[in-house]
């Protein structure tokens, strides 16, 4: 197994302190043996739209063969989109993280028209934060599963980003480093994995294997990573197809060989790995 694609790269336009100019991305990524790849900056809510416009501009100025234009959107609450519409939240680049109703109805703040206008070739959707539920294990698990399910069924989303990623900066602030599921991934009920796999396959979505933010994450416990590879293996058994995403925000110096070994260990081969095809482009929403 060799990693030759990367569909999740952030440029300096991303709201979350990513730093690579697109001109650098198109040089360094192919130099690591990656022949097909795309940039996917964050759109949490419409507040980030100028970032995506800046990325599109840089993309067009640096177009090379095998290079594509995607986006990473977040599952957010309808409540926060309504709040943002009222104005006064211009600095909330990560949306509104406090004050909403627990178990809020979900949405993504992008439309079909935005996708066409910006020339977006594929959409990655991610669960990035709890939607106002209590900060304890059971609620966080239910909430993340609910969001992953929402993304797996959303017509504008092609790839479900990093299932069960959890922002390490939340550790210590709200939860222990080993919560909500890092000391034992099996605290997540298997029925949730079954339900998610079924939704992914039924809706012809792709599940991302995230390198930097999950399998090579510097702070995630090794035991968790091991269990996560078993989870990927389970998804493969259900017929899930995967995309590779480095989720690179700064310098592009990941250990691709180690990641490839881990993916192989999960029994995943080149045949299970998705790449953007002409058919995907033709059938895009
Ligand atoms: Zn993400
Ligand atoms: Zn990302």
mmCIF file of C-alpha atoms and ligand atoms in Angstrom:
data_model
loop_
_atom_site.group_PDB
_atom_site.id
_atom_site.type_symbol
_atom_site.label_atom_id
_atom_site.label_comp_id
_atom_site.label_asym_id
_atom_site.label_seq_id
_atom_site.Cartn_x
_atom_site.Cartn_y
_atom_site.Cartn_z
ATOM 1 C CA UNK A 1 0.000 0.000 0.000
ATOM 2 C CA UNK A 2 1.393 3.345 -1.049
ATOM 3 C CA UNK A 3 -0.257 6.689 -0.403
ATOM 4 C CA UNK A 4 -0.627 8.554 -3.677
ATOM 5 C CA UNK A 5 -3.651 10.759 -3.020
ATOM 6 C CA UNK A 6 -4.470 13.443 -0.486
ATOM 7 C CA UNK A 7 -7.913 15.030 -0.550
ATOM 8 C CA UNK A 8 -7.681 17.066 2.631
ATOM 9 C CA UNK A 9 -5.097 19.857 2.673
ATOM 10 C CA UNK A 10 -5.504 23.326 4.190
ATOM 11 C CA UNK A 11 -4.026 26.444 2.677
ATOM 12 C CA UNK A 12 -3.122 29.730 4.358
ATOM 13 C CA UNK A 13 -6.645 30.935 3.588
ATOM 14 C CA UNK A 14 -8.169 28.553 6.133
ATOM 15 C CA UNK A 15 -9.511 30.160 9.310
ATOM 16 C CA UNK A 16 -7.610 27.784 11.599
ATOM 17 C CA UNK A 17 -4.021 29.032 11.339
ATOM 18 C CA UNK A 18 -3.051 26.925 8.354
ATOM 19 C CA UNK A 19 -0.025 28.456 6.715
ATOM 20 C CA UNK A 20 0.840 27.036 3.309
ATOM 21 C CA UNK A 21 0.328 29.221 0.249
ATOM 22 C CA UNK A 22 -1.244 27.278 -2.606
ATOM 23 C CA UNK A 23 1.849 27.954 -4.738
ATOM 24 C CA UNK A 24 3.862 25.940 -2.175
ATOM 25 C CA UNK A 25 1.265 23.160 -1.881
ATOM 26 C CA UNK A 26 1.399 22.443 -5.612
ATOM 27 C CA UNK A 27 5.190 22.053 -5.409
ATOM 28 C CA UNK A 28 5.631 20.102 -2.209
ATOM 29 C CA UNK A 29 2.709 17.655 -2.419
ATOM 30 C CA UNK A 30 3.762 16.016 -5.726
ATOM 31 C CA UNK A 31 7.353 15.879 -4.424
ATOM 32 C CA UNK A 32 6.109 13.387 -1.770
ATOM 33 C CA UNK A 33 4.731 11.014 -4.389
ATOM 34 C CA UNK A 34 1.153 12.313 -4.165
ATOM 35 C CA UNK A 35 -0.162 12.582 -7.709
ATOM 36 C CA UNK A 36 -3.811 13.483 -7.033
ATOM 37 C CA UNK A 37 -4.794 15.905 -4.323
ATOM 38 C CA UNK A 38 -6.993 18.792 -3.348
ATOM 39 C CA UNK A 39 -7.209 21.757 -1.040
ATOM 40 C CA UNK A 40 -10.130 21.890 1.384
ATOM 41 C CA UNK A 41 -10.243 24.983 3.529
ATOM 42 C CA UNK A 42 -12.795 25.360 6.286
ATOM 43 C CA UNK A 43 -16.265 26.695 5.880
ATOM 44 C CA UNK A 44 -17.799 26.456 9.331
ATOM 45 C CA UNK A 45 -20.441 29.025 8.560
ATOM 46 C CA UNK A 46 -20.894 31.693 5.924
ATOM 47 C CA UNK A 47 -18.508 33.911 7.936
ATOM 48 C CA UNK A 48 -15.673 31.903 6.313
ATOM 49 C CA UNK A 49 -16.865 32.519 2.748
ATOM 50 C CA UNK A 50 -14.163 35.144 1.977
ATOM 51 C CA UNK A 51 -11.529 32.499 2.897
ATOM 52 C CA UNK A 52 -12.966 30.094 0.348
ATOM 53 C CA UNK A 53 -13.066 32.811 -2.300
ATOM 54 C CA UNK A 54 -9.383 33.559 -1.590
ATOM 55 C CA UNK A 55 -8.567 29.845 -1.891
ATOM 56 C CA UNK A 56 -10.399 29.576 -5.183
ATOM 57 C CA UNK A 57 -8.443 32.512 -6.549
ATOM 58 C CA UNK A 58 -5.125 30.979 -5.491
ATOM 59 C CA UNK A 59 -6.225 27.601 -6.842
ATOM 60 C CA UNK A 60 -6.893 29.063 -10.288
ATOM 61 C CA UNK A 61 -3.544 30.857 -10.259
ATOM 62 C CA UNK A 62 -1.682 27.637 -9.436
ATOM 63 C CA UNK A 63 -3.542 24.943 -11.318
ATOM 64 C CA UNK A 64 -1.431 21.855 -12.045
ATOM 65 C CA UNK A 65 -2.321 18.380 -13.237
ATOM 66 C CA UNK A 66 -4.011 16.206 -10.592
ATOM 67 C CA UNK A 67 -4.832 19.189 -8.382
ATOM 68 C CA UNK A 68 -8.450 19.814 -7.382
ATOM 69 C CA UNK A 69 -10.576 22.274 -5.472
ATOM 70 C CA UNK A 70 -12.586 21.017 -2.520
ATOM 71 C CA UNK A 71 -13.911 22.396 0.726
ATOM 72 C CA UNK A 72 -14.262 21.177 4.316
ATOM 73 C CA UNK A 73 -17.597 22.090 5.838
ATOM 74 C CA UNK A 74 -18.723 21.605 9.424
ATOM 75 C CA UNK A 75 -21.890 20.209 10.840
ATOM 76 C CA UNK A 76 -23.462 23.167 12.656
ATOM 77 C CA UNK A 77 -26.817 23.950 14.239
ATOM 78 C CA UNK A 78 -29.673 25.701 12.525
ATOM 79 C CA UNK A 79 -29.827 27.855 15.640
ATOM 80 C CA UNK A 80 -26.329 29.277 15.053
ATOM 81 C CA UNK A 81 -26.978 29.996 11.387
ATOM 82 C CA UNK A 82 -30.042 31.970 12.406
ATOM 83 C CA UNK A 83 -28.047 33.827 15.044
ATOM 84 C CA UNK A 84 -25.320 34.683 12.525
ATOM 85 C CA UNK A 85 -27.910 36.006 10.079
ATOM 86 C CA UNK A 86 -28.984 38.483 12.712
ATOM 87 C CA UNK A 87 -25.467 39.962 12.614
ATOM 88 C CA UNK A 88 -22.860 40.823 15.227
ATOM 89 C CA UNK A 89 -20.911 37.569 14.937
ATOM 90 C CA UNK A 90 -18.364 38.576 12.292
ATOM 91 C CA UNK A 91 -15.442 37.387 14.451
ATOM 92 C CA UNK A 92 -16.977 33.955 15.131
ATOM 93 C CA UNK A 93 -14.841 32.107 12.556
ATOM 94 C CA UNK A 94 -15.610 28.844 14.352
ATOM 95 C CA UNK A 95 -19.324 29.522 14.483
ATOM 96 C CA UNK A 96 -21.060 30.024 17.823
ATOM 97 C CA UNK A 97 -19.901 27.422 20.276
ATOM 98 C CA UNK A 98 -21.868 28.430 23.342
ATOM 99 C CA UNK A 99 -25.448 29.163 24.192
ATOM 100 C CA UNK A 100 -27.326 27.026 21.694
ATOM 101 C CA UNK A 101 -29.951 24.442 22.491
ATOM 102 C CA UNK A 102 -28.641 20.942 23.271
ATOM 103 C CA UNK A 103 -29.395 18.391 20.539
ATOM 104 C CA UNK A 104 -30.057 21.267 18.165
ATOM 105 C CA UNK A 105 -31.257 20.510 14.660
ATOM 106 C CA UNK A 106 -28.305 20.274 12.302
ATOM 107 C CA UNK A 107 -27.321 21.808 8.990
ATOM 108 C CA UNK A 108 -24.321 22.823 6.884
ATOM 109 C CA UNK A 109 -23.978 26.444 5.824
ATOM 110 C CA UNK A 110 -23.452 25.898 2.112
ATOM 111 C CA UNK A 111 -25.823 25.611 -0.834
ATOM 112 C CA UNK A 112 -25.785 24.054 -4.251
ATOM 113 C CA UNK A 113 -25.440 27.577 -5.694
ATOM 114 C CA UNK A 114 -22.328 28.262 -3.578
ATOM 115 C CA UNK A 115 -20.774 25.026 -4.834
ATOM 116 C CA UNK A 116 -21.391 25.922 -8.461
ATOM 117 C CA UNK A 117 -20.327 29.533 -8.074
ATOM 118 C CA UNK A 118 -17.052 28.618 -6.364
ATOM 119 C CA UNK A 119 -16.232 25.713 -8.682
ATOM 120 C CA UNK A 120 -16.081 23.285 -5.733
ATOM 121 C CA UNK A 121 -15.337 19.793 -7.032
ATOM 122 C CA UNK A 122 -15.955 17.835 -3.833
ATOM 123 C CA UNK A 123 -17.182 18.498 -0.318
ATOM 124 C CA UNK A 124 -15.739 17.026 2.871
ATOM 125 C CA UNK A 125 -18.041 17.282 5.858
ATOM 126 C CA UNK A 126 -16.766 16.983 9.409
ATOM 127 C CA UNK A 127 -18.007 16.785 12.972
ATOM 128 C CA UNK A 128 -15.862 19.378 14.710
ATOM 129 C CA UNK A 129 -17.535 20.151 18.030
ATOM 130 C CA UNK A 130 -20.392 19.173 20.257
ATOM 131 C CA UNK A 131 -23.664 20.928 19.577
ATOM 132 C CA UNK A 132 -24.301 22.332 23.058
ATOM 133 C CA UNK A 133 -24.782 18.964 24.756
ATOM 134 C CA UNK A 134 -23.424 18.283 28.272
ATOM 135 C CA UNK A 135 -19.650 17.661 28.280
ATOM 136 C CA UNK A 136 -19.735 14.092 29.419
ATOM 137 C CA UNK A 137 -18.950 10.860 27.644
ATOM 138 C CA UNK A 138 -22.376 9.497 26.843
ATOM 139 C CA UNK A 139 -23.759 12.767 25.508
ATOM 140 C CA UNK A 140 -20.631 13.495 23.451
ATOM 141 C CA UNK A 141 -20.751 10.036 21.883
ATOM 142 C CA UNK A 142 -24.423 10.351 21.002
ATOM 143 C CA UNK A 143 -23.909 13.842 19.646
ATOM 144 C CA UNK A 144 -20.878 12.962 17.478
ATOM 145 C CA UNK A 145 -22.672 9.926 16.108
ATOM 146 C CA UNK A 146 -25.739 12.032 15.345
ATOM 147 C CA UNK A 147 -23.574 14.511 13.426
ATOM 148 C CA UNK A 148 -21.679 11.804 11.527
ATOM 149 C CA UNK A 149 -25.000 10.273 10.528
ATOM 150 C CA UNK A 150 -26.256 13.651 9.350
ATOM 151 C CA UNK A 151 -23.169 14.118 7.162
ATOM 152 C CA UNK A 152 -23.354 10.559 5.813
ATOM 153 C CA UNK A 153 -26.822 11.336 4.489
ATOM 154 C CA UNK A 154 -26.329 14.885 3.287
ATOM 155 C CA UNK A 155 -26.675 15.304 -0.494
ATOM 156 C CA UNK A 156 -23.916 17.940 -0.763
ATOM 157 C CA UNK A 157 -21.310 15.928 1.183
ATOM 158 C CA UNK A 158 -19.069 13.437 -0.634
ATOM 159 C CA UNK A 159 -16.580 12.532 2.101
ATOM 160 C CA UNK A 160 -17.249 12.182 5.825
ATOM 161 C CA UNK A 161 -14.095 13.585 7.389
ATOM 162 C CA UNK A 162 -12.283 11.959 10.311
ATOM 163 C CA UNK A 163 -15.079 10.110 12.143
ATOM 164 C CA UNK A 164 -14.524 10.304 15.918
ATOM 165 C CA UNK A 165 -11.843 12.965 15.739
ATOM 166 C CA UNK A 166 -11.970 15.096 18.855
ATOM 167 C CA UNK A 167 -10.237 18.436 19.252
ATOM 168 C CA UNK A 168 -7.280 17.790 21.564
ATOM 169 C CA UNK A 169 -7.427 21.382 22.788
ATOM 170 C CA UNK A 170 -10.692 20.506 24.486
ATOM 171 C CA UNK A 171 -8.797 18.119 26.737
ATOM 172 C CA UNK A 172 -8.155 19.708 30.056
ATOM 173 C CA UNK A 173 -10.520 22.540 29.298
ATOM 174 C CA UNK A 174 -13.623 20.423 29.474
ATOM 175 C CA UNK A 175 -12.729 16.742 29.535
ATOM 176 C CA UNK A 176 -9.894 14.480 30.528
ATOM 177 C CA UNK A 177 -7.300 13.509 27.946
ATOM 178 C CA UNK A 178 -8.681 9.987 27.976
ATOM 179 C CA UNK A 179 -12.259 11.058 27.500
ATOM 180 C CA UNK A 180 -14.523 10.949 25.681
ATOM 181 C CA UNK A 181 -13.346 7.737 23.944
ATOM 182 C CA UNK A 182 -9.524 7.821 23.922
ATOM 183 C CA UNK A 183 -8.848 5.406 26.766
ATOM 184 C CA UNK A 184 -11.136 2.826 25.180
ATOM 185 C CA UNK A 185 -12.718 3.276 21.767
ATOM 186 C CA UNK A 186 -15.086 0.399 22.536
ATOM 187 C CA UNK A 187 -17.140 2.707 24.771
ATOM 188 C CA UNK A 188 -18.787 3.707 21.495
ATOM 189 C CA UNK A 189 -21.582 1.195 20.913
ATOM 190 C CA UNK A 190 -20.956 -1.113 17.973
ATOM 191 C CA UNK A 191 -24.532 -0.445 16.849
ATOM 192 C CA UNK A 192 -23.464 3.134 16.028
ATOM 193 C CA UNK A 193 -20.664 1.883 13.794
ATOM 194 C CA UNK A 194 -23.113 -0.478 12.083
ATOM 195 C CA UNK A 195 -25.609 2.303 11.517
ATOM 196 C CA UNK A 196 -22.925 4.662 10.210
ATOM 197 C CA UNK A 197 -21.425 2.076 7.836
ATOM 198 C CA UNK A 198 -24.872 1.280 6.441
ATOM 199 C CA UNK A 199 -25.630 4.961 5.840
ATOM 200 C CA UNK A 200 -22.269 5.532 4.150
ATOM 201 C CA UNK A 201 -22.678 2.592 1.797
ATOM 202 C CA UNK A 202 -26.341 3.288 1.062
ATOM 203 C CA UNK A 203 -25.647 6.937 0.237
ATOM 204 C CA UNK A 204 -22.442 6.205 -1.669
ATOM 205 C CA UNK A 205 -20.315 8.354 0.591
ATOM 206 C CA UNK A 206 -16.613 8.025 1.273
ATOM 207 C CA UNK A 207 -15.065 7.773 4.743
ATOM 208 C CA UNK A 208 -11.833 9.621 5.281
ATOM 209 C CA UNK A 209 -8.751 8.057 6.798
ATOM 210 C CA UNK A 210 -7.277 11.139 8.374
ATOM 211 C CA UNK A 211 -3.517 11.019 8.795
ATOM 212 C CA UNK A 212 -2.373 13.984 10.861
ATOM 213 C CA UNK A 213 -5.531 14.456 12.913
ATOM 214 C CA UNK A 214 -6.134 10.805 13.764
ATOM 215 C CA UNK A 215 -3.838 7.911 12.888
ATOM 216 C CA UNK A 216 -0.621 9.966 13.201
ATOM 217 C CA UNK A 217 -2.007 12.374 15.806
ATOM 218 C CA UNK A 218 0.872 13.240 18.148
ATOM 219 C CA UNK A 219 -1.355 13.305 21.262
ATOM 220 C CA UNK A 220 -3.788 10.454 20.652
ATOM 221 C CA UNK A 221 -2.931 7.346 22.714
ATOM 222 C CA UNK A 222 -1.400 4.421 20.802
ATOM 223 C CA UNK A 223 -4.005 2.020 22.154
ATOM 224 C CA UNK A 224 -6.758 4.215 20.718
ATOM 225 C CA UNK A 225 -5.024 4.257 17.325
ATOM 226 C CA UNK A 226 -4.856 0.500 17.367
ATOM 227 C CA UNK A 227 -8.586 0.259 18.084
ATOM 228 C CA UNK A 228 -9.256 2.863 15.408
ATOM 229 C CA UNK A 229 -7.494 0.700 12.815
ATOM 230 C CA UNK A 230 -9.770 -2.169 13.845
ATOM 231 C CA UNK A 231 -12.715 0.174 13.335
ATOM 232 C CA UNK A 232 -11.473 1.023 9.818
ATOM 233 C CA UNK A 233 -11.119 -2.675 9.177
ATOM 234 C CA UNK A 234 -14.730 -3.192 10.293
ATOM 235 C CA UNK A 235 -15.899 -0.417 7.934
ATOM 236 C CA UNK A 236 -14.014 -2.041 5.081
ATOM 237 C CA UNK A 237 -15.808 -5.310 5.839
ATOM 238 C CA UNK A 238 -19.083 -3.428 5.415
ATOM 239 C CA UNK A 239 -18.071 -2.286 1.927
ATOM 240 C CA UNK A 240 -16.979 1.236 2.814
ATOM 241 C CA UNK A 241 -14.613 3.067 0.453
ATOM 242 C CA UNK A 242 -12.033 5.412 1.969
ATOM 243 C CA UNK A 243 -10.279 8.603 1.027
ATOM 244 C CA UNK A 244 -6.868 9.621 2.303
ATOM 245 C CA UNK A 245 -6.575 13.030 3.915
ATOM 246 C CA UNK A 246 -3.412 14.406 5.475
ATOM 247 C CA UNK A 247 -5.359 17.301 7.041
ATOM 248 C CA UNK A 248 -2.101 19.169 6.756
ATOM 249 C CA UNK A 249 -2.217 22.729 8.105
ATOM 250 C CA UNK A 250 1.474 23.629 8.244
ATOM 251 C CA UNK A 251 4.565 22.101 6.669
ATOM 252 C CA UNK A 252 3.908 19.011 4.581
ATOM 253 C CA UNK A 253 6.202 16.631 6.440
ATOM 254 C CA UNK A 254 4.013 13.690 7.412
ATOM 255 C CA UNK A 255 5.307 10.166 7.819
ATOM 256 C CA UNK A 256 3.433 8.739 4.828
ATOM 257 C CA UNK A 257 5.237 5.413 5.073
ATOM 258 C CA UNK A 258 4.150 4.879 8.661
ATOM 259 C CA UNK A 259 0.583 5.868 7.758
ATOM 260 C CA UNK A 260 0.618 3.427 4.823
ATOM 261 C CA UNK A 261 1.811 0.651 7.133
ATOM 262 C CA UNK A 262 -1.012 1.388 9.568
ATOM 263 C CA UNK A 263 -3.604 1.407 6.793
ATOM 264 C CA UNK A 264 -2.255 -1.883 5.452
ATOM 265 C CA UNK A 265 -2.464 -3.319 8.949
ATOM 266 C CA UNK A 266 -6.198 -2.528 8.852
ATOM 267 C CA UNK A 267 -6.400 -4.700 5.738
ATOM 268 C CA UNK A 268 -7.076 -1.741 3.489
ATOM 269 C CA UNK A 269 -5.488 -1.805 0.065
ATOM 270 C CA UNK A 270 -5.301 0.524 -2.944
ATOM 271 C CA UNK A 271 -8.573 -1.001 -4.176
ATOM 272 C CA UNK A 272 -10.406 0.436 -1.168
ATOM 273 C CA UNK A 273 -9.101 3.940 -1.735
ATOM 274 C CA UNK A 274 -11.186 6.519 -3.543
ATOM 275 C CA UNK A 275 -9.958 9.115 -5.938
ATOM 276 C CA UNK A 276 -11.925 11.869 -7.585
ATOM 277 C CA UNK A 277 -13.124 10.567 -10.946
ATOM 278 C CA UNK A 278 -14.741 12.132 -13.984
ATOM 279 C CA UNK A 279 -17.897 10.345 -12.935
ATOM 280 C CA UNK A 280 -17.796 12.023 -9.515
ATOM 281 C CA UNK A 281 -17.384 15.365 -11.220
ATOM 282 C CA UNK A 282 -20.251 14.663 -13.609
ATOM 283 C CA UNK A 283 -22.532 13.495 -10.802
ATOM 284 C CA UNK A 284 -21.573 16.126 -8.288
ATOM 285 C CA UNK A 285 -24.550 17.855 -6.675
HETATM 286 ZN ZN1 LIG B 1 -11.859 18.611 10.119
HETATM 287 ZN ZN1 LIG B 2 -9.266 19.750 7.980
#
